[in-house]
Coordinates of C-alpha atoms (C1' of nucleotides) in Angstrom, one line a residue:
Chain A
M1 CA -35.6 -4.5 -2.4
T2 CA -33.4 -5.1 0.6
V3 CA -35.5 -8.2 1.5
S4 CA -35.2 -9.7 -2.0
A5 CA -31.4 -9.0 -1.9
T6 CA -31.2 -10.9 1.4
I7 CA -33.0 -13.9 -0.1
D8 CA -30.5 -13.9 -3.0
H9 CA -27.6 -13.6 -0.5
L10 CA -28.9 -16.6 1.5
K11 CA -29.3 -18.6 -1.6
N12 CA -25.7 -17.9 -2.5
L13 CA -24.6 -18.8 1.0
K14 CA -26.5 -22.1 0.8
N15 CA -24.8 -23.0 -2.5
K16 CA -21.5 -22.1 -1.0
I17 CA -22.0 -24.5 1.8
L18 CA -23.3 -27.3 -0.5
S19 CA -20.1 -26.8 -2.6
Y20 CA -18.1 -28.3 0.3
T21 CA -20.3 -31.3 1.2
E22 CA -23.8 -32.7 1.2
V23 CA -26.1 -31.3 3.9
D24 CA -29.7 -32.3 4.5
E25 CA -32.2 -29.6 3.5
D26 CA -33.8 -29.0 7.0
L27 CA -30.4 -29.1 8.7
L28 CA -29.1 -26.5 6.3
N29 CA -32.1 -24.3 6.7
H30 CA -31.8 -24.5 10.5
W31 CA -28.1 -23.5 10.1
L32 CA -29.0 -20.6 7.9
G33 CA -31.5 -19.4 10.5
Y34 CA -28.6 -18.5 12.8
Y35 CA -27.2 -15.9 10.5
K36 CA -27.9 -12.2 11.0
R37 CA -27.3 -9.7 8.3
I38 CA -24.9 -6.8 8.9
D39 CA -24.6 -3.8 6.6
V40 CA -21.2 -2.2 6.8
K41 CA -20.8 1.3 5.2
K42 CA -17.7 2.2 3.4
G43 CA -15.0 3.0 5.9
D44 CA -16.9 1.5 8.8
T45 CA -15.3 -1.1 11.1
L46 CA -16.6 -4.5 11.8
I47 CA -13.8 -5.4 14.3
S48 CA -11.2 -3.3 16.0
P49 CA -8.2 -4.2 18.2
G50 CA -9.3 -5.2 21.8
Q51 CA -12.6 -6.5 20.7
M52 CA -13.6 -10.2 21.1
V53 CA -14.5 -11.9 17.9
E54 CA -17.6 -14.0 18.4
H55 CA -18.8 -14.4 14.8
F56 CA -17.8 -16.2 11.7
Y57 CA -18.7 -14.0 8.6
Y58 CA -19.7 -14.4 5.0
V59 CA -19.4 -11.6 2.4
A60 CA -22.5 -11.3 0.3
K61 CA -21.6 -8.0 -1.4
G62 CA -18.7 -5.6 -1.2
C63 CA -15.2 -5.9 0.3
I64 CA -13.7 -6.2 3.8
Y65 CA -10.0 -5.8 4.4
Y66 CA -8.1 -7.3 7.2
Y67 CA -5.3 -5.3 8.6
K68 CA -3.2 -4.4 11.7
L69 CA -1.6 -1.2 12.8
E70 CA 2.2 -1.6 13.2
E71 CA 4.0 1.5 14.5
G72 CA 1.2 3.6 13.0
E73 CA 1.4 1.7 9.6
Q74 CA -1.5 -0.2 8.1
K75 CA -0.4 -3.7 7.3
V76 CA -3.0 -5.4 5.1
L77 CA -3.2 -9.2 5.3
E78 CA -6.1 -10.0 3.2
F79 CA -9.1 -8.7 1.2
Y80 CA -12.4 -10.5 1.5
T81 CA -14.8 -10.1 -1.4
E82 CA -18.1 -11.7 -2.6
D83 CA -18.9 -15.3 -1.6
I84 CA -16.1 -15.9 0.8
F85 CA -16.0 -16.8 4.5
F86 CA -13.8 -14.8 6.9
T87 CA -13.2 -13.8 10.5
D88 CA -10.3 -12.8 12.6
L89 CA -9.4 -16.5 13.1
P90 CA -6.7 -16.2 15.8
A91 CA -9.0 -14.2 18.1
Y92 CA -12.0 -16.3 17.2
V93 CA -10.3 -19.6 17.9
K94 CA -8.4 -18.5 21.0
E95 CA -11.2 -16.3 22.3
T96 CA -8.8 -13.5 23.1
P97 CA -9.1 -9.8 22.1
S98 CA -8.4 -9.1 18.5
D99 CA -5.1 -7.5 17.3
Y100 CA -6.7 -6.6 13.9
Y101 CA -9.2 -4.4 12.1
L102 CA -11.8 -5.7 9.7
K103 CA -13.0 -2.7 7.7
A104 CA -15.2 -2.1 4.7
S105 CA -13.4 -0.5 1.7
E106 CA -16.8 -0.1 0.1
N107 CA -20.5 -0.5 1.1
T108 CA -20.7 -4.1 2.1
V109 CA -23.2 -6.7 3.3
V110 CA -22.0 -9.5 5.5
Y111 CA -23.8 -12.4 7.2
A112 CA -22.6 -13.4 10.7
I113 CA -23.1 -16.6 12.7
L114 CA -22.3 -16.8 16.4
K115 CA -19.4 -19.1 17.4
T116 CA -21.5 -20.8 20.0
D117 CA -24.3 -21.5 17.5
G118 CA -21.8 -22.8 15.0
E119 CA -19.9 -25.0 17.5
N120 CA -23.1 -26.5 18.9
S121 CA -24.3 -27.4 15.4
F122 CA -20.9 -29.0 14.6
K123 CA -21.2 -31.1 17.8
K124 CA -24.7 -32.2 16.8
S125 CA -24.2 -32.8 13.1
H126 CA -21.5 -34.8 11.4
Q127 CA -22.5 -33.2 8.1
L128 CA -21.9 -29.7 9.4
E129 CA -18.7 -30.7 11.2
R130 CA -17.6 -32.0 7.8
F131 CA -18.5 -28.6 6.2
G132 CA -16.5 -27.0 9.0
R133 CA -13.4 -29.1 8.3
L134 CA -13.5 -28.6 4.6
S135 CA -14.0 -24.9 4.8
M136 CA -11.1 -24.7 7.3
Q137 CA -9.0 -26.6 4.8
E138 CA -9.9 -24.2 2.1
A139 CA -8.9 -21.3 4.4
F140 CA -5.6 -23.0 4.9
M141 CA -5.0 -23.4 1.2
K142 CA -5.8 -19.7 0.6
I143 CA -3.4 -18.5 3.3
F144 CA -0.8 -21.0 2.0
T145 CA -0.7 -19.4 -1.4
R146 CA -0.1 -16.1 0.3
V147 CA 2.9 -17.5 2.2
E148 CA 4.2 -18.9 -1.1
R149 CA 3.8 -15.6 -2.8
L150 CA 5.4 -13.7 0.1
S151 CA 8.4 -15.9 0.4
N152 CA 9.2 -16.5 -3.2
R153 CA 9.1 -13.9 -6.1
T154 CA 10.2 -10.3 -6.2
N155 CA 7.8 -7.5 -5.4
E156 CA 7.4 -6.7 -9.0
E157 CA 6.4 -10.3 -9.9
R158 CA 4.0 -10.3 -6.9
Y159 CA 2.4 -7.2 -8.1
L160 CA 2.0 -8.5 -11.6
R161 CA 0.6 -11.8 -10.2
L162 CA -1.9 -9.9 -8.2
L163 CA -3.0 -7.9 -11.3
E164 CA -3.6 -11.2 -13.1
K165 CA -5.2 -13.1 -10.3
R166 CA -7.5 -10.4 -8.8
P167 CA -7.8 -7.7 -11.4
D168 CA -11.0 -6.4 -9.7
L169 CA -9.1 -5.5 -6.5
L170 CA -7.1 -2.7 -8.2
Q171 CA -10.3 -1.1 -9.4
R172 CA -12.1 -1.2 -6.1
V173 CA -9.4 -0.7 -3.5
P174 CA -7.0 2.3 -3.1
Q175 CA -3.5 1.7 -4.3
Y176 CA -2.0 2.3 -0.9
L177 CA -3.8 -0.7 0.5
I178 CA -2.5 -2.9 -2.3
A179 CA 1.0 -1.6 -1.5
S180 CA 0.5 -2.6 2.1
Y181 CA -0.7 -6.0 1.1
L182 CA 2.4 -6.5 -1.0
G183 CA 4.6 -5.3 1.9
L184 CA 5.6 -2.0 0.2
T185 CA 5.1 1.7 0.7
P186 CA 2.9 3.6 -1.7
V187 CA 6.0 5.2 -3.1
G188 CA 7.6 1.8 -3.7
L189 CA 4.6 0.5 -5.6
S190 CA 4.4 3.6 -7.7
K191 CA 8.0 3.1 -8.7
I192 CA 7.3 -0.5 -9.7
R193 CA 4.3 0.6 -11.7
K194 CA 6.4 3.1 -13.5
R195 CA 9.2 0.6 -14.2
I196 CA 6.6 -1.8 -15.7
S197 CA 4.9 0.9 -17.9
I198 CA 8.3 2.0 -19.3
S199 CA 9.5 -1.6 -20.1
Q200 CA 6.4 -2.2 -22.3
Chain B
M1 CA 14.7 -51.4 21.0
T2 CA 13.0 -50.2 17.8
V3 CA 9.8 -51.9 18.7
S4 CA 9.6 -50.3 22.2
A5 CA 10.4 -46.9 20.6
T6 CA 7.5 -47.5 18.2
I7 CA 5.2 -48.2 21.1
D8 CA 6.3 -44.9 22.7
H9 CA 5.7 -43.0 19.5
L10 CA 2.2 -44.4 19.1
K11 CA 1.4 -43.5 22.6
N12 CA 2.5 -39.9 21.9
L13 CA 0.5 -39.9 18.7
K14 CA -2.6 -41.1 20.6
N15 CA -2.2 -38.4 23.2
K16 CA -1.8 -35.8 20.5
I17 CA -5.1 -36.8 18.9
L18 CA -6.9 -36.8 22.3
S19 CA -5.6 -33.3 22.9
Y20 CA -8.0 -32.1 20.1
T21 CA -11.1 -34.0 21.0
E22 CA -12.5 -37.1 22.7
V23 CA -12.3 -40.3 20.6
D24 CA -13.6 -43.7 21.8
E25 CA -10.8 -46.1 22.6
D26 CA -11.5 -48.8 20.0
L27 CA -12.1 -46.2 17.3
L28 CA -8.8 -44.6 18.1
N29 CA -6.9 -47.9 18.1
H30 CA -8.5 -48.7 14.8
W31 CA -7.3 -45.3 13.5
L32 CA -3.8 -45.9 14.8
G33 CA -3.7 -49.3 13.0
Y34 CA -3.6 -47.5 9.7
Y35 CA -0.3 -45.8 10.4
K36 CA 3.0 -47.2 9.1
R37 CA 6.3 -46.2 10.4
I38 CA 8.9 -44.6 8.1
D39 CA 12.5 -44.1 9.0
V40 CA 14.1 -41.2 7.1
K41 CA 17.9 -40.9 7.3
K42 CA 19.5 -37.5 7.5
G43 CA 19.5 -35.9 4.0
D44 CA 16.9 -38.4 2.7
T45 CA 13.8 -37.2 0.9
L46 CA 10.2 -38.2 1.8
I47 CA 8.6 -36.3 -1.0
S48 CA 10.1 -34.7 -4.2
P49 CA 8.6 -32.5 -6.9
G50 CA 6.4 -34.4 -9.3
Q51 CA 5.4 -37.0 -6.7
M52 CA 1.8 -37.5 -5.6
V53 CA 1.3 -37.0 -1.9
E54 CA -0.9 -39.8 -0.6
H55 CA -0.1 -39.6 3.1
F56 CA -0.6 -37.4 6.1
Y57 CA 2.4 -37.6 8.4
Y58 CA 3.3 -37.3 12.1
V59 CA 6.9 -36.6 13.3
A60 CA 7.8 -38.9 16.2
K61 CA 11.5 -38.0 16.3
G62 CA 13.7 -35.7 14.3
C63 CA 13.1 -32.9 11.9
I64 CA 11.7 -32.6 8.4
Y65 CA 12.0 -29.4 6.4
Y66 CA 9.6 -28.4 3.7
Y67 CA 11.1 -26.5 0.8
K68 CA 10.9 -25.7 -2.9
L69 CA 13.6 -25.0 -5.5
E70 CA 13.1 -21.5 -7.0
E71 CA 15.6 -20.8 -9.8
G72 CA 18.0 -23.2 -8.1
E73 CA 17.5 -21.7 -4.7
Q74 CA 16.1 -23.6 -1.7
K75 CA 13.2 -21.7 -0.2
V76 CA 12.3 -23.2 3.1
L77 CA 8.7 -22.8 4.2
E78 CA 8.6 -24.7 7.4
F79 CA 10.4 -27.1 9.8
Y80 CA 8.4 -29.9 11.3
T81 CA 9.8 -31.4 14.6
E82 CA 8.6 -33.8 17.3
D83 CA 4.9 -34.3 17.9
I84 CA 3.5 -32.4 14.9
F85 CA 1.4 -33.3 11.9
F86 CA 2.5 -32.3 8.4
T87 CA 2.2 -33.1 4.8
D88 CA 2.4 -31.2 1.5
L89 CA -1.1 -30.0 2.0
P90 CA -1.6 -28.3 -1.5
A91 CA -0.7 -31.5 -3.3
Y92 CA -2.4 -33.7 -0.7
V93 CA -5.7 -31.8 -1.0
K94 CA -5.7 -31.2 -4.7
E95 CA -4.3 -34.6 -5.6
T96 CA -1.8 -33.0 -8.0
P97 CA 2.0 -33.6 -8.2
S98 CA 3.9 -31.9 -5.5
D99 CA 6.0 -28.7 -6.1
Y100 CA 8.0 -29.3 -2.9
Y101 CA 10.6 -31.3 -1.1
L102 CA 10.1 -32.9 2.3
K103 CA 13.6 -33.8 3.5
A104 CA 15.1 -34.9 6.8
S105 CA 17.7 -32.6 8.3
E106 CA 18.6 -35.3 10.8
N107 CA 17.7 -39.0 11.3
T108 CA 13.9 -38.9 11.6
V109 CA 11.0 -41.2 12.4
V110 CA 7.6 -40.4 10.9
Y111 CA 4.3 -42.2 10.9
A112 CA 2.1 -42.0 7.8
I113 CA -1.6 -42.6 7.2
L114 CA -3.0 -43.0 3.7
K115 CA -5.4 -40.3 2.6
T116 CA -8.0 -42.8 1.5
D117 CA -7.9 -44.5 5.0
G118 CA -8.1 -41.1 6.7
E119 CA -11.0 -39.8 4.6
N120 CA -13.0 -43.0 4.9
S121 CA -12.6 -42.9 8.7
F122 CA -13.7 -39.2 8.7
K123 CA -16.8 -40.2 6.7
K124 CA -17.7 -43.0 9.1
S125 CA -16.9 -41.2 12.4
H126 CA -18.1 -37.9 13.6
Q127 CA -15.4 -37.9 16.3
L128 CA -12.6 -38.4 13.8
E129 CA -14.1 -35.8 11.5
R130 CA -14.0 -33.4 14.4
F131 CA -10.3 -34.3 15.1
G132 CA -9.7 -33.6 11.4
R133 CA -11.4 -30.2 11.6
L134 CA -9.6 -29.1 14.8
S135 CA -6.1 -30.2 13.6
M136 CA -6.7 -28.4 10.3
Q137 CA -7.6 -25.3 12.3
E138 CA -4.4 -25.6 14.3
A139 CA -2.5 -25.9 11.0
F140 CA -4.1 -22.7 9.9
M141 CA -3.2 -20.9 13.0
K142 CA 0.4 -22.0 12.7
I143 CA 0.7 -20.8 9.1
F144 CA -1.1 -17.6 10.0
T145 CA 1.6 -16.7 12.5
R146 CA 4.1 -17.2 9.7
V147 CA 2.3 -14.8 7.5
E148 CA 2.2 -12.3 10.4
R149 CA 5.9 -12.7 10.9
L150 CA 6.7 -12.4 7.2
S151 CA 4.6 -9.3 6.5
N152 CA 5.4 -7.4 9.7
R153 CA 8.8 -6.9 11.3
T154 CA 12.2 -6.4 9.9
N155 CA 14.5 -9.3 9.1
E156 CA 16.5 -8.7 12.3
E157 CA 13.4 -8.7 14.5
R158 CA 12.2 -11.9 12.7
Y159 CA 15.5 -13.6 13.4
L160 CA 15.5 -12.6 17.1
R161 CA 11.9 -13.8 17.3
L162 CA 12.8 -17.2 15.9
L163 CA 15.8 -17.4 18.3
E164 CA 13.3 -16.9 21.1
K165 CA 10.4 -19.1 19.9
R166 CA 12.4 -22.0 18.6
P167 CA 15.9 -21.9 20.1
D168 CA 16.3 -25.7 19.3
L169 CA 16.1 -25.0 15.6
L170 CA 19.4 -23.1 15.4
Q171 CA 21.2 -25.9 17.1
R172 CA 19.9 -28.7 14.9
V173 CA 19.5 -27.1 11.5
P174 CA 22.2 -25.5 9.3
Q175 CA 22.2 -21.7 9.3
Y176 CA 21.7 -21.4 5.6
L177 CA 18.3 -23.2 6.0
I178 CA 17.3 -20.7 8.7
A179 CA 18.4 -17.9 6.3
S180 CA 16.1 -19.3 3.6
Y181 CA 13.2 -19.6 6.1
L182 CA 13.6 -16.0 6.9
G183 CA 13.8 -15.1 3.2
L184 CA 17.5 -14.1 3.3
T185 CA 20.8 -15.2 1.8
P186 CA 23.3 -16.9 4.2
V187 CA 25.4 -13.8 3.8
G188 CA 22.6 -11.5 4.8
L189 CA 21.8 -13.5 7.9
S190 CA 25.5 -13.5 8.8
K191 CA 25.5 -9.7 8.6
I192 CA 22.5 -9.5 10.9
R193 CA 24.1 -11.8 13.4
K194 CA 27.2 -9.7 13.4
R195 CA 25.2 -6.5 13.8
I196 CA 23.4 -8.1 16.8
S197 CA 26.6 -9.3 18.4
I198 CA 28.2 -5.9 18.1
S199 CA 25.3 -4.0 19.6
Q200 CA 25.4 -6.1 22.8
Chain C
dT1 C1' 44.5 -38.2 11.9
dT2 C1' 44.5 -36.2 7.7
dA3 C1' 42.0 -35.1 3.6
dT4 C1' 37.8 -33.7 1.8
dT5 C1' 33.6 -31.6 1.9
dT6 C1' 30.3 -28.6 4.0
dT7 C1' 29.1 -24.5 6.4
dA8 C1' 29.9 -19.6 8.0
dT9 C1' 32.1 -15.2 7.7
dT10 C1' 34.0 -11.1 5.6
dA11 C1' 34.7 -7.5 2.0
dA12 C1' 33.4 -4.7 -1.9
dA13 C1' 30.4 -3.1 -5.4
dC14 C1' 25.7 -2.8 -6.4
dT15 C1' 20.4 -2.6 -6.2
dG16 C1' 15.6 -2.2 -5.0
dG17 C1' 13.6 -0.6 -1.8
dT18 C1' 12.8 3.4 2.1
dT19 C1' 12.0 8.3 3.9
dT20 C1' 10.8 12.9 3.3
dA21 C1' 8.8 16.4 0.9
dA22 C1' 6.7 18.7 -3.0
dT23 C1' 3.4 18.5 -6.6
dA24 C1' -0.5 16.8 -9.3
dA25 C1' -4.7 14.4 -9.9
dG26 C1' -9.1 12.7 -8.3
dT27 C1' -13.0 12.6 -4.9
dT28 C1' -16.2 14.4 -1.7
dT29 C1' -18.9 17.6 0.3
dC30 C1' -21.5 21.7 0.8
Chain D
dG1 C1' -18.7 24.1 -9.2
dA2 C1' -15.4 25.7 -5.7
dA3 C1' -13.2 24.3 -1.5
dA4 C1' -11.4 20.7 1.2
dC5 C1' -9.6 16.4 1.5
dT6 C1' -7.7 12.1 -0.2
dT7 C1' -4.8 9.5 -3.2
dA8 C1' -0.9 8.9 -6.6
dT9 C1' 3.4 10.4 -8.6
dT10 C1' 8.0 12.2 -8.7
dA11 C1' 12.7 13.5 -7.0
dA12 C1' 16.8 13.0 -4.0
dA13 C1' 19.3 11.1 -0.3
dC14 C1' 19.8 7.0 2.1
dC15 C1' 20.1 2.1 3.7
dA16 C1' 19.4 -2.9 4.3
dG17 C1' 19.9 -6.2 1.8
dT18 C1' 22.1 -8.8 -2.7
dT19 C1' 26.0 -10.9 -5.6
dT20 C1' 30.4 -12.6 -6.2
dA21 C1' 34.5 -14.1 -4.4
dA22 C1' 38.0 -15.2 -1.0
dT23 C1' 39.0 -17.2 3.5
dA24 C1' 38.2 -19.5 7.7
dA25 C1' 36.1 -22.9 10.6
dA26 C1' 33.6 -27.1 11.4
dA27 C1' 31.9 -31.6 10.3
dT28 C1' 32.4 -36.0 7.9
dA29 C1' 34.8 -39.8 5.7
dA30 C1' 39.0 -42.5 4.7

DNA sequence: TTATTTTATTAAACTGGTTTAATAAGTTTC
DNA sequence: GAAACTTATTAAACCAGTTTAATAAAATAA
């Protein structure tokens, strides 16, 4: 059961990589060989502040949220769900201790590749280097839309936009994390929800 | 005069590229050969909404600001100054018309390389592909710190942080653009400045 | 140098959020 | 299935920003 799930996960990961650029079959299989599976239980933490971040991750199943504690407050930056790559990129790139948490909001399966294995492969293979560039570009685009959303729009519009774009999130993640993601208090979000429900 | 300035600019660009990764001399010179110089006068526009974005740019001298019109309001996302790469990445990547302006806030010199020339070179050279990946990674890191700043901190803290990190900006760019960058009205920023000057 | 235009400040009324605290509803756990 | 805990809503007082409009200061053009 777990093994057949793993096979499925790796097949998805393979397709994900191929969606960026062509990679020769053996090279890709060799790359996949570096990944190790990590099961993260609901509420468990993958990375905490002070830790070094040595892996790049892929979510096969579940949801990891990325947040920081700011004067005791959770500030959620992003939610990572099925079929996406993530890590704490600042700590990963600079090789300094993390300032963030990466925590599972539900039972989650991720696959992790060591930075050293990844970088060595990039150095050896142009195809993999290209995959690296294009996936980094995608990460940029994703965070860019976040900046756009944050700097434009009202809180209400941003909430409605989130409802539309990622309706699953509001089912699977507690509302106070959504509030934090939108830069609000739970009370503030509740007021917005009320305002919306009245005006319809 | 202009020619010797151009030689200086290209030398800086060369060093900038080499700061990311090793690139063979001829390859690098070939790459540099693709760039064309563009002089942008204060207030002139490099890109406007509706235009396609076919170039990746490098600022040799001056300042370009990146903004959007939102219900008639300028919303500034970033300022690009000496020795940095920029473009309207969403439009550049997706090859769709831009939603943004790129405008010079002072007389500015940029160098531009065509996307097709860049991509072809990436395809042919592993070294250049690597440069592409690492510069994209740096762009990610830069925008990430912006998200951090936007989602954490109060407006006052964010203003003080900007003062500290980029003191040049407040000299060379009008205050209402700084206000927009911080997500404030000019009036709001003025109040914050007053509050700060009183409390000291 | 003066005239014109652009940029920055101030004031006053307003608004969408915050904080704190109490209550209600939903989930876990045993 | 009751007890304990977590999450969401509501209310009231408060506050950091907004809008609009008037004025002052600075930069640019003639």
